[in-house]
PDB file of C-alpha atoms in Angstrom:
ATOM      1  CA  MET A   1     100.424 144.610 105.916  1.00  0.00           C
ATOM      2  CA  THR A   2      98.890 143.332 102.691  1.00  0.00           C
ATOM      3  CA  ALA A   3      98.703 139.636 101.997  1.00  0.00           C
ATOM      4  CA  ASN A   4     100.669 138.112  99.173  1.00  0.00           C
ATOM      5  CA  VAL A   5      98.369 137.329  96.217  1.00  0.00           C
ATOM      6  CA  ALA A   6      99.598 133.707  96.141  1.00  0.00           C
ATOM      7  CA  ASP A   7      98.752 133.348  99.851  1.00  0.00           C
ATOM      8  CA  VAL A   8      95.237 134.672  99.248  1.00  0.00           C
ATOM      9  CA  VAL A   9      94.705 132.341  96.286  1.00  0.00           C
ATOM     10  CA  HIS A  10      96.043 129.384  98.292  1.00  0.00           C
ATOM     11  CA  ALA A  11      93.840 130.213 101.303  1.00  0.00           C
ATOM     12  CA  ASP A  12      90.782 130.473  99.061  1.00  0.00           C
ATOM     13  CA  ARG A  13      91.593 127.149  97.369  1.00  0.00           C
ATOM     14  CA  GLU A  14      92.076 125.502 100.779  1.00  0.00           C
ATOM     15  CA  ARG A  15      88.738 126.879 102.032  1.00  0.00           C
ATOM     16  CA  ARG A  16      86.927 125.600  98.923  1.00  0.00           C
ATOM     17  CA  THR A  17      88.572 122.171  99.253  1.00  0.00           C
ATOM     18  CA  ILE A  18      87.526 121.861 102.882  1.00  0.00           C
ATOM     19  CA  LEU A  19      83.944 122.906 102.107  1.00  0.00           C
ATOM     20  CA  ALA A  20      83.716 120.478  99.192  1.00  0.00           C
ATOM     21  CA  HIS A  21      85.152 117.442 100.985  1.00  0.00           C
ATOM     22  CA  LYS A  22      84.651 117.810 104.749  1.00  0.00           C
ATOM     23  CA  ASP A  23      81.619 115.536 104.927  1.00  0.00           C
ATOM     24  CA  ARG A  24      83.364 112.748 102.990  1.00  0.00           C
ATOM     25  CA  TRP A  25      86.506 113.132 105.132  1.00  0.00           C
ATOM     26  CA  ARG A  26      84.429 112.960 108.322  1.00  0.00           C
ATOM     27  CA  GLU A  27      82.609 109.840 107.090  1.00  0.00           C
ATOM     28  CA  HIS A  28      85.840 108.082 106.065  1.00  0.00           C
ATOM     29  CA  ALA A  29      87.561 108.975 109.335  1.00  0.00           C
ATOM     30  CA  ALA A  30      84.649 107.513 111.314  1.00  0.00           C
ATOM     31  CA  VAL A  31      84.787 104.233 109.363  1.00  0.00           C
ATOM     32  CA  ASN A  32      88.598 104.046 109.474  1.00  0.00           C
ATOM     33  CA  ALA A  33      88.769 104.730 113.211  1.00  0.00           C
ATOM     34  CA  GLY A  34      88.223 101.024 113.866  1.00  0.00           C
ATOM     35  CA  ARG A  35      91.119 100.120 111.558  1.00  0.00           C
ATOM     36  CA  ALA A  36      93.633 102.453 113.192  1.00  0.00           C
ATOM     37  CA  LYS A  37      95.756 100.316 115.503  1.00  0.00           C
ATOM     38  CA  ARG A  38      99.230 101.854 115.099  1.00  0.00           C
ATOM     39  CA  TRP A  39     100.135 105.540 114.990  1.00  0.00           C
ATOM     40  CA  VAL A  40     102.752 106.923 112.614  1.00  0.00           C
ATOM     41  CA  GLN A  41     104.609 109.002 115.222  1.00  0.00           C
ATOM     42  CA  SER A  42     105.794 105.774 116.859  1.00  0.00           C
ATOM     43  CA  LEU A  43     107.794 104.872 113.716  1.00  0.00           C
ATOM     44  CA  TRP A  44     110.420 107.568 114.048  1.00  0.00           C
ATOM     45  CA  ARG A  45     111.055 107.783 117.779  1.00  0.00           C
ATOM     46  CA  ASP A  46     114.441 106.087 117.356  1.00  0.00           C
ATOM     47  CA  ALA A  47     115.174 106.727 113.683  1.00  0.00           C
ATOM     48  CA  GLY A  48     118.705 107.854 114.446  1.00  0.00           C
ATOM     49  CA  GLU A  49     120.553 109.236 111.458  1.00  0.00           C
ATOM     50  CA  ARG A  50     118.259 107.788 108.786  1.00  0.00           C
ATOM     51  CA  THR A  51     117.106 109.963 105.912  1.00  0.00           C
ATOM     52  CA  GLY A  52     113.885 109.687 103.961  1.00  0.00           C
ATOM     53  CA  VAL A  53     113.455 110.264 100.243  1.00  0.00           C
ATOM     54  CA  LEU A  54     109.913 110.986  99.087  1.00  0.00           C
ATOM     55  CA  VAL A  55     109.121 109.614  95.622  1.00  0.00           C
ATOM     56  CA  SER A  56     106.013 110.869  93.879  1.00  0.00           C
ATOM     57  CA  ALA A  57     104.507 110.066  90.511  1.00  0.00           C
ATOM     58  CA  GLY A  58     105.165 112.398  87.646  1.00  0.00           C
ATOM     59  CA  PRO A  59     106.756 112.636  84.233  1.00  0.00           C
ATOM     60  CA  SER A  60     110.315 112.487  85.615  1.00  0.00           C
ATOM     61  CA  LEU A  61     109.857 109.423  87.834  1.00  0.00           C
ATOM     62  CA  VAL A  62     110.936 106.912  85.187  1.00  0.00           C
ATOM     63  CA  ASP A  63     114.004 109.054  84.465  1.00  0.00           C
ATOM     64  CA  SER A  64     114.848 109.089  88.192  1.00  0.00           C
ATOM     65  CA  ILE A  65     114.830 105.305  88.702  1.00  0.00           C
ATOM     66  CA  ALA A  66     118.606 104.977  88.174  1.00  0.00           C
ATOM     67  CA  GLU A  67     119.242 107.614  90.867  1.00  0.00           C
ATOM     68  CA  ILE A  68     116.815 105.940  93.265  1.00  0.00           C
ATOM     69  CA  ARG A  69     118.615 102.615  92.758  1.00  0.00           C
ATOM     70  CA  LEU A  70     121.884 104.262  93.877  1.00  0.00           C
ATOM     71  CA  LEU A  71     120.484 105.249  97.287  1.00  0.00           C
ATOM     72  CA  ASP A  72     122.162 103.597 100.272  1.00  0.00           C
ATOM     73  CA  ARG A  73     119.169 101.635 101.588  1.00  0.00           C
ATOM     74  CA  ALA A  74     120.981 101.010 104.889  1.00  0.00           C
ATOM     75  CA  ARG A  75     120.769 104.761 105.577  1.00  0.00           C
ATOM     76  CA  VAL A  76     117.879 105.946 103.416  1.00  0.00           C
ATOM     77  CA  ASP A  77     114.187 105.076 103.634  1.00  0.00           C
ATOM     78  CA  ILE A  78     112.241 105.347 100.390  1.00  0.00           C
ATOM     79  CA  VAL A  79     108.760 106.753 100.931  1.00  0.00           C
ATOM     80  CA  ALA A  80     106.508 106.372  97.887  1.00  0.00           C
ATOM     81  CA  VAL A  81     103.420 108.449  97.374  1.00  0.00           C
ATOM     82  CA  ASP A  82     100.614 106.016  96.471  1.00  0.00           C
ATOM     83  CA  MET A  83     100.650 106.721  92.725  1.00  0.00           C
ATOM     84  CA  ALA A  84     104.433 106.100  92.514  1.00  0.00           C
ATOM     85  CA  LEU A  85     104.205 102.594  93.978  1.00  0.00           C
ATOM     86  CA  ALA A  86     103.563 100.690  90.736  1.00  0.00           C
ATOM     87  CA  CYS A  87     106.413 102.395  88.873  1.00  0.00           C
ATOM     88  CA  LEU A  88     108.891 101.638  91.661  1.00  0.00           C
ATOM     89  CA  LEU A  89     107.833  98.000  91.946  1.00  0.00           C
ATOM     90  CA  ARG A  90     108.029  97.486  88.172  1.00  0.00           C
ATOM     91  CA  ALA A  91     111.591  98.810  88.379  1.00  0.00           C
ATOM     92  CA  GLY A  92     112.374  96.290  91.133  1.00  0.00           C
ATOM     93  CA  ILE A  93     112.457  98.904  93.909  1.00  0.00           C
ATOM     94  CA  VAL A  94     110.413  98.075  97.003  1.00  0.00           C
ATOM     95  CA  PRO A  95     109.877 101.255  99.018  1.00  0.00           C
ATOM     96  CA  ASP A  96     110.082 101.164 102.798  1.00  0.00           C
ATOM     97  CA  PHE A  97     106.871 103.148 103.137  1.00  0.00           C
ATOM     98  CA  VAL A  98     103.865 104.048 100.993  1.00  0.00           C
ATOM     99  CA  ILE A  99     101.904 107.123 101.965  1.00  0.00           C
ATOM    100  CA  CYS A 100      98.245 107.607 101.089  1.00  0.00           C
ATOM    101  CA  SER A 101      96.146 110.595 102.057  1.00  0.00           C
ATOM    102  CA  ASP A 102      93.691 110.816  99.151  1.00  0.00           C
ATOM    103  CA  ALA A 103      90.044 110.368 100.111  1.00  0.00           C
ATOM    104  CA  SER A 104      88.846 109.570  96.604  1.00  0.00           C
ATOM    105  CA  GLU A 105      87.628 106.108  95.722  1.00  0.00           C
ATOM    106  CA  GLU A 106      89.703 106.196  92.527  1.00  0.00           C
ATOM    107  CA  ILE A 107      92.998 105.988  94.438  1.00  0.00           C
ATOM    108  CA  SER A 108      92.283 102.537  95.875  1.00  0.00           C
ATOM    109  CA  PRO A 109      93.547 100.615  92.803  1.00  0.00           C
ATOM    110  CA  ALA A 110      96.921 102.393  93.095  1.00  0.00           C
ATOM    111  CA  LEU A 111      97.650 100.221  96.127  1.00  0.00           C
ATOM    112  CA  ALA A 112      96.474  96.985  94.489  1.00  0.00           C
ATOM    113  CA  VAL A 113      99.613  96.451  92.415  1.00  0.00           C
ATOM    114  CA  PRO A 114     100.170  92.891  91.101  1.00  0.00           C
ATOM    115  CA  GLU A 115     103.942  93.145  91.704  1.00  0.00           C
ATOM    116  CA  LEU A 116     103.196  93.666  95.389  1.00  0.00           C
ATOM    117  CA  ASP A 117     101.241  90.422  95.630  1.00  0.00           C
ATOM    118  CA  SER A 118     104.275  88.451  94.464  1.00  0.00           C
ATOM    119  CA  LEU A 119     106.347  89.673  97.433  1.00  0.00           C
ATOM    120  CA  PRO A 120     106.529  87.772 100.719  1.00  0.00           C
ATOM    121  CA  VAL A 121     104.523  89.609 103.372  1.00  0.00           C
ATOM    122  CA  ALA A 122     107.749  90.393 105.293  1.00  0.00           C
ATOM    123  CA  MET A 123     108.912  92.489 102.315  1.00  0.00           C
ATOM    124  CA  TRP A 124     105.727  94.541 101.979  1.00  0.00           C
ATOM    125  CA  PRO A 125     106.224  98.256 102.607  1.00  0.00           C
ATOM    126  CA  THR A 126     104.623  99.920 105.587  1.00  0.00           C
ATOM    127  CA  LEU A 127     101.478 101.824 104.614  1.00  0.00           C
ATOM    128  CA  LEU A 128     101.168 105.299 106.130  1.00  0.00           C
ATOM    129  CA  ALA A 129      97.457 106.038 105.829  1.00  0.00           C
ATOM    130  CA  ASN A 130      95.600 109.238 106.548  1.00  0.00           C
ATOM    131  CA  VAL A 131      92.316 108.556 108.351  1.00  0.00           C
ATOM    132  CA  VAL A 132      90.404 110.292 105.548  1.00  0.00           C
ATOM    133  CA  ILE A 133      91.344 107.723 102.866  1.00  0.00           C
ATOM    134  CA  HIS A 134      88.457 105.841 101.299  1.00  0.00           C
ATOM    135  CA  PRO A 135      87.657 102.832 103.538  1.00  0.00           C
ATOM    136  CA  GLU A 136      88.384 100.408 100.667  1.00  0.00           C
ATOM    137  CA  THR A 137      91.844 101.898 100.115  1.00  0.00           C
ATOM    138  CA  GLY A 138      94.443  99.593 101.572  1.00  0.00           C
ATOM    139  CA  ALA A 139      91.808  97.158 102.836  1.00  0.00           C
ATOM    140  CA  GLY A 140      93.816  94.217 101.485  1.00  0.00           C
ATOM    141  CA  TRP A 141      97.206  95.593 102.552  1.00  0.00           C
ATOM    142  CA  ARG A 142      99.223  92.741 104.039  1.00  0.00           C
ATOM    143  CA  GLY A 143     102.095  94.809 105.383  1.00  0.00           C
ATOM    144  CA  PRO A 144     102.041  96.988 108.498  1.00  0.00           C
ATOM    145  CA  VAL A 145      99.635  99.952 108.452  1.00  0.00           C
ATOM    146  CA  TYR A 146     100.160 103.114 110.475  1.00  0.00           C
ATOM    147  CA  TRP A 147      97.688 105.991 110.729  1.00  0.00           C
TER     148      TRP A 147
END
């Protein structure tokens, strides 16, 4: 059976990504190992009937704010990808979770949003961090952090 061209292209891109970044990921994971105190799988053991909505940054995010505001927050968790956090907070929407899996140093400022600092610590979202994130990313996060 012949492989789909898209699958071959994707596999090649994945291989190149791993080769280009594996050393940085290994280094970050070693540094972050000491920070990892809570594991993400423990968050959803008893989630019941809750639903999650993943919000990522992009050209349509601003146009989607009205729809996001209509979500029933008693039943729906809002999960923001790191780069969507600032837009949501500026719109007065505090996500339940913020997910970060980018190992680049440039992503760190995305989590240092001034609107977040004005919130009481009890209202801070939970950060879901991949162990390969840059060690400075989320270093000042005052809410719960899960790895």
